[in-house]
PDB file of C-alpha atoms in Angstrom:
ATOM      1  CA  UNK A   1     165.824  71.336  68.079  1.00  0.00           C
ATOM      2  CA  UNK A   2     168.497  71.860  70.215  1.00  0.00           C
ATOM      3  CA  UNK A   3     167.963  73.878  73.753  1.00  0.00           C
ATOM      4  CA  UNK A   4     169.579  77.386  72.174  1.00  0.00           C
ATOM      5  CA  UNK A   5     166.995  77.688  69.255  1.00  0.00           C
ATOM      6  CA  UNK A   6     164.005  76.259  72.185  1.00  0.00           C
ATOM      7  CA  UNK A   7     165.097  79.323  74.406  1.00  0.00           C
ATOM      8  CA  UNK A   8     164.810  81.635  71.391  1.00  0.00           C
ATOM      9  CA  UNK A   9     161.804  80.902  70.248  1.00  0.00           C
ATOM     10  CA  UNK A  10     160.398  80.488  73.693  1.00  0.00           C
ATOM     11  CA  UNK A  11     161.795  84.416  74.683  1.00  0.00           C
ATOM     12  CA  UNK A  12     160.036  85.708  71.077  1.00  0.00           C
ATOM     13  CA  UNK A  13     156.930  84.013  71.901  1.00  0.00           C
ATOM     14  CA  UNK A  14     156.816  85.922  75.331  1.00  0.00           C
ATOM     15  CA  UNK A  15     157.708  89.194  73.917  1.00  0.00           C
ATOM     16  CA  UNK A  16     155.053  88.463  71.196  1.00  0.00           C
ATOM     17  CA  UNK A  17     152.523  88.231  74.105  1.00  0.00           C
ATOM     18  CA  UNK A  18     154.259  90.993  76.203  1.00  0.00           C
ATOM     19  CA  UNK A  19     153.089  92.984  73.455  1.00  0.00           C
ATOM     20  CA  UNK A  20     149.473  92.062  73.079  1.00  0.00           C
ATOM     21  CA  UNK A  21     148.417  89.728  75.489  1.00  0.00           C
ATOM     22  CA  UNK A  22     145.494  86.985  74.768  1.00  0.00           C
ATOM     23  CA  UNK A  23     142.134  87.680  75.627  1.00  0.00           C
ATOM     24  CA  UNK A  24     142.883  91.507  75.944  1.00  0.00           C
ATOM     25  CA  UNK A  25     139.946  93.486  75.550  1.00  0.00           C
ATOM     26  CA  UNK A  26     140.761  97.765  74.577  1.00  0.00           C
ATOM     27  CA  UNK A  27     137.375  99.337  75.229  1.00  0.00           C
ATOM     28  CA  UNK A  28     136.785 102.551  73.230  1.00  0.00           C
ATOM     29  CA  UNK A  29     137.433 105.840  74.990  1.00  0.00           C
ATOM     30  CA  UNK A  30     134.165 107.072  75.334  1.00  0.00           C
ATOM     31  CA  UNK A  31     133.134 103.680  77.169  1.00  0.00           C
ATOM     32  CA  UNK A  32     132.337 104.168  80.804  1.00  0.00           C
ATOM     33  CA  UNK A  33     131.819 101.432  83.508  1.00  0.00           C
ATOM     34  CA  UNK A  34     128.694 101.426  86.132  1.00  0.00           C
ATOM     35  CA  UNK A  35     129.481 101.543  89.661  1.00  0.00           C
ATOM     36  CA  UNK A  36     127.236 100.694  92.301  1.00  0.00           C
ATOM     37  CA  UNK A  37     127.318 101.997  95.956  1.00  0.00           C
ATOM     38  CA  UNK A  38     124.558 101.827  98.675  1.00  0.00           C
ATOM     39  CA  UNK A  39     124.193 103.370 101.876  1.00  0.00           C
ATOM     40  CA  UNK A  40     123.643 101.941 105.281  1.00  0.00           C
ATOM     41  CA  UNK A  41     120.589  99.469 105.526  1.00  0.00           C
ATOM     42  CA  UNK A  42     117.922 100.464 108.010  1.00  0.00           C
ATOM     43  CA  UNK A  43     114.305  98.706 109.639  1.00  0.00           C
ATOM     44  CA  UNK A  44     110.981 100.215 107.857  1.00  0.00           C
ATOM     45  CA  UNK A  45     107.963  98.503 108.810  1.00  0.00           C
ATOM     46  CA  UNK A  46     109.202  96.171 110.237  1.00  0.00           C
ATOM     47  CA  UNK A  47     111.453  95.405 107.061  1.00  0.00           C
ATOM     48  CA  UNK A  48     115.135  96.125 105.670  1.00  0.00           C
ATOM     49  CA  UNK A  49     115.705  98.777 103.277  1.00  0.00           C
ATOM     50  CA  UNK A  50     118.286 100.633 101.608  1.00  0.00           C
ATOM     51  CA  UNK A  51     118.984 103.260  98.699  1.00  0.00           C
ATOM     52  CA  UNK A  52     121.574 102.335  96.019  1.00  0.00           C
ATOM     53  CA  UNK A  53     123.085 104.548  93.561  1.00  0.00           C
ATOM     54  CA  UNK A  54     124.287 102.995  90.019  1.00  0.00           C
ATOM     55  CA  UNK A  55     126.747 105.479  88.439  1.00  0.00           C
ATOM     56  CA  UNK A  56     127.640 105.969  84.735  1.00  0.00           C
ATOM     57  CA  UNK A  57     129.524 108.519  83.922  1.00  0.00           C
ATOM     58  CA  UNK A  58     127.032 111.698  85.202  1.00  0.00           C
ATOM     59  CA  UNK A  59     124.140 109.659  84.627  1.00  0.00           C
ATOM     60  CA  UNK A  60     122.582 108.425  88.330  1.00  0.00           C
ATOM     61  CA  UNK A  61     119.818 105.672  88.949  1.00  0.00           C
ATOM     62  CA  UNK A  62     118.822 106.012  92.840  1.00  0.00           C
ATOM     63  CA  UNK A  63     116.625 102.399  93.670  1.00  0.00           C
ATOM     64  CA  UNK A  64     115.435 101.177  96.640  1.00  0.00           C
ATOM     65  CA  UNK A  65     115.338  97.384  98.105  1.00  0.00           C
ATOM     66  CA  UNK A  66     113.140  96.042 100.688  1.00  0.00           C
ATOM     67  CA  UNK A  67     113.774  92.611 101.958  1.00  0.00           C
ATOM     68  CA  UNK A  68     112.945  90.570 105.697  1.00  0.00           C
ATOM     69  CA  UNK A  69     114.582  91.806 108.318  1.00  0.00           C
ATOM     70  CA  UNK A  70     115.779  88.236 109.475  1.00  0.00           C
ATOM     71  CA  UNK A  71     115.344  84.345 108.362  1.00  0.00           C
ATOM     72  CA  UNK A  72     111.816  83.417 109.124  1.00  0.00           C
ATOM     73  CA  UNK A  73     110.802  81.307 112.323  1.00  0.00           C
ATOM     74  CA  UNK A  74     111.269  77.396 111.899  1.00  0.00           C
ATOM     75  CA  UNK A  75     107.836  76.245 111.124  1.00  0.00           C
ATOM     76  CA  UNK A  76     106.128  79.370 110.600  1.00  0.00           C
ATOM     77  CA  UNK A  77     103.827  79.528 107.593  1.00  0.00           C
ATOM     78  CA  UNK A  78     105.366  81.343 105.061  1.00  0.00           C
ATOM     79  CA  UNK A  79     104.758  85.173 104.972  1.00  0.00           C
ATOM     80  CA  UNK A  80     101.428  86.559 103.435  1.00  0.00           C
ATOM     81  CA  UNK A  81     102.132  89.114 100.480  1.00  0.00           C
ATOM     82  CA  UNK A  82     101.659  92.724 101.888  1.00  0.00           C
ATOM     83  CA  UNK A  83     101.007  95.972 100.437  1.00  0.00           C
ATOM     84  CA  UNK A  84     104.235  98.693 100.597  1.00  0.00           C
ATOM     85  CA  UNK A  85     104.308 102.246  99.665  1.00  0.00           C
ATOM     86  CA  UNK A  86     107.536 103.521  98.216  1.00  0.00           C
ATOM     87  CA  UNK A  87     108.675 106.460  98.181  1.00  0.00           C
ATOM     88  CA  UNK A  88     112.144 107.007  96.552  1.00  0.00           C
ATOM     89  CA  UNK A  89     113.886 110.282  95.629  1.00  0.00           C
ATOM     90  CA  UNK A  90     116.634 112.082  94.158  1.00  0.00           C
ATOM     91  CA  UNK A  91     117.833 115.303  94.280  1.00  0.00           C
ATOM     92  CA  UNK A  92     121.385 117.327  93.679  1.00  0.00           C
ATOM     93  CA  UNK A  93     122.500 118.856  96.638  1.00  0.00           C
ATOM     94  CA  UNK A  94     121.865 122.590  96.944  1.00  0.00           C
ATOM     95  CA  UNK A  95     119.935 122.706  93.548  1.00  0.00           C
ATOM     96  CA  UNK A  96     116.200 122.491  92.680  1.00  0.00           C
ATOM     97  CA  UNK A  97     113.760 120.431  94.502  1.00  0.00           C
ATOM     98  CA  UNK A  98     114.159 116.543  94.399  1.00  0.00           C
ATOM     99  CA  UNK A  99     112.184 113.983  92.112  1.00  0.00           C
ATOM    100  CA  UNK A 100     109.983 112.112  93.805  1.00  0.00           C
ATOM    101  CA  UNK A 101     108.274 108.685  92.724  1.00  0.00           C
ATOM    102  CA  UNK A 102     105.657 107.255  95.066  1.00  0.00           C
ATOM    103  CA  UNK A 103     104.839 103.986  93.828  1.00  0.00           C
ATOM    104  CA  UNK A 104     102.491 101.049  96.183  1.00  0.00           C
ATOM    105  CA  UNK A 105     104.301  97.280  95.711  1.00  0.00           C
ATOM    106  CA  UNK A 106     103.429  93.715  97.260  1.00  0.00           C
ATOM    107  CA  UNK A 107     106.149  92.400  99.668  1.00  0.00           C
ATOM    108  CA  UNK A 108     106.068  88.691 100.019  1.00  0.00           C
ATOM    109  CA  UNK A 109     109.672  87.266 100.810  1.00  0.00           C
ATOM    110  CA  UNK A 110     111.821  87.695  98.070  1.00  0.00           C
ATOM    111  CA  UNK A 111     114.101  90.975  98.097  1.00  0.00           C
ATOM    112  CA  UNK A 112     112.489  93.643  96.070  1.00  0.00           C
ATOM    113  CA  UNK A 113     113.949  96.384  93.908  1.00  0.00           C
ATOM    114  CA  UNK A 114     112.241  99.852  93.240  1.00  0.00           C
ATOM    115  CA  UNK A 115     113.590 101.725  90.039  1.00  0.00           C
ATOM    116  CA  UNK A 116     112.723 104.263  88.244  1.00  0.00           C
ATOM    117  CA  UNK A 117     114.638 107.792  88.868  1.00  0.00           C
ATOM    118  CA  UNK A 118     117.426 108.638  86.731  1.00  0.00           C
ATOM    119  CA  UNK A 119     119.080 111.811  86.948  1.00  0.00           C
ATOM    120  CA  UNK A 120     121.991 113.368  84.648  1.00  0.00           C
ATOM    121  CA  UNK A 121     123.743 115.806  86.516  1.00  0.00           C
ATOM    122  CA  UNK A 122     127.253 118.261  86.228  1.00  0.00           C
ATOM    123  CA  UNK A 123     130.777 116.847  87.184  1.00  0.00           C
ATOM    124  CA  UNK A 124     131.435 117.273  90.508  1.00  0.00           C
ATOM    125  CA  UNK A 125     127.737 117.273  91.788  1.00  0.00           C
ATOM    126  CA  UNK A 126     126.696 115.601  94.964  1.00  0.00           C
ATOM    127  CA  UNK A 127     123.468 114.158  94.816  1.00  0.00           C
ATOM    128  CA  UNK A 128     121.263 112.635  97.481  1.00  0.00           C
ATOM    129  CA  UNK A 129     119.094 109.475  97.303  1.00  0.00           C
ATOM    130  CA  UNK A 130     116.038 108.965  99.807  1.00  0.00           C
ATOM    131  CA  UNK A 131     113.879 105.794 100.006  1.00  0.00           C
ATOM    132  CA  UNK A 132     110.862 104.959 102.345  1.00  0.00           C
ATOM    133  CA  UNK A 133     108.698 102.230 103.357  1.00  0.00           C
ATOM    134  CA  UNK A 134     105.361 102.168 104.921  1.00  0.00           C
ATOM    135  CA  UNK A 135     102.371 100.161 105.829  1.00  0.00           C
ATOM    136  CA  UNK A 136      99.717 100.610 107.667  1.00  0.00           C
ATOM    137  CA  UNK A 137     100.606 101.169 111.053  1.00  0.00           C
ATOM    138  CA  UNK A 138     103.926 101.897 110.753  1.00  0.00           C
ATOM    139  CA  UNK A 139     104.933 105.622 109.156  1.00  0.00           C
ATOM    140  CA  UNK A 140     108.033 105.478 106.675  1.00  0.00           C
ATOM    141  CA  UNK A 141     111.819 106.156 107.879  1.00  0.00           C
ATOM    142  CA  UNK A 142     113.351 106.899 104.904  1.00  0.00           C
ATOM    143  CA  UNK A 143     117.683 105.721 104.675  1.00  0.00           C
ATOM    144  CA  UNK A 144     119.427 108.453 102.842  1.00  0.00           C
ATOM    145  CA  UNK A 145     122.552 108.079 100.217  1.00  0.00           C
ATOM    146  CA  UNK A 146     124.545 110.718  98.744  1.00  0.00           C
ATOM    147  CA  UNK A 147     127.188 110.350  96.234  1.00  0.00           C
ATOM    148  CA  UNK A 148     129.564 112.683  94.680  1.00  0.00           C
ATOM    149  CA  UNK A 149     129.875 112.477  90.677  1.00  0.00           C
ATOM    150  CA  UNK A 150     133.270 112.446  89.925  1.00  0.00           C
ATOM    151  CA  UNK A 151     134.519 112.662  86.035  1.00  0.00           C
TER     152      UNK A 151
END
């Protein structure tokens, strides 16, 4: 083959994948991706916590997560399990009052994830996520998260 006919065939096999390129994937137009934001972390008995928000087109899921605060000491036994009470909720700013979901959980080391409120709401909506921790003797502090809906 001389190099004339290689350079043709070469510049049809690019246009061929200028056209539809390999491993292209065309979702349907009614697909929608998730998003997830969280807002800033903050100390709740004696424990880090924060409020996420997982986005899907106007539907919301506000969860919480609890995890230590800081590696553990070197040579300290490893923590005992202790009893949390959650409460996380969700509300659209300047509506109705907010879903609430109090829910107890064990805490032992591992980061923890509490789920359960999700919310469809209008375009254009901002909507506010709250999450608190406590055990006994230390009063929740809940960390807020607001996110605006945007379609």
């Amino acid at each position: 083959m001389n190099r004339l006919a290689l350079i043709a065939a070469g510049a049809a096999g690019l246009a061929v994948f200028a056209i539809a390129p390999a491993g292209a994937a065309v979702l349907p137009a009614d697909t929608t991706e998730t998003v997830t934001s969280c807002g800033n972390s903050g100390l709740q008995a004696g424990l880090t916590t924060r409020v996420c928000a997982e986005i899907t087109g106007t539907t919301v899921e506000f969860y919480g997560t609890v995890g230590l605060a800081g590696p553990p000491s070197p040579g300290s036994p490893a923590p005992v399990g202790r009893e949390l009470f959650t409460t996380l909720s969700a509300e659209v700013v300047g509506s109705a009052t907010p879903d609430t979901q109090a829910r107890p959980v064990i805490f032992a080391t591992s980061t923890l994830q509490v789920r359960g409120l999700v919310s469809t709401v209008p375009c254009g909506s901002t909507v506010r996520g709250t999450f608190g921790v406590a055990s006994f003797p230390w009063a929740a502090n809940p960390v807020v998260h607001e996110v605006t809906i945007t379609c």
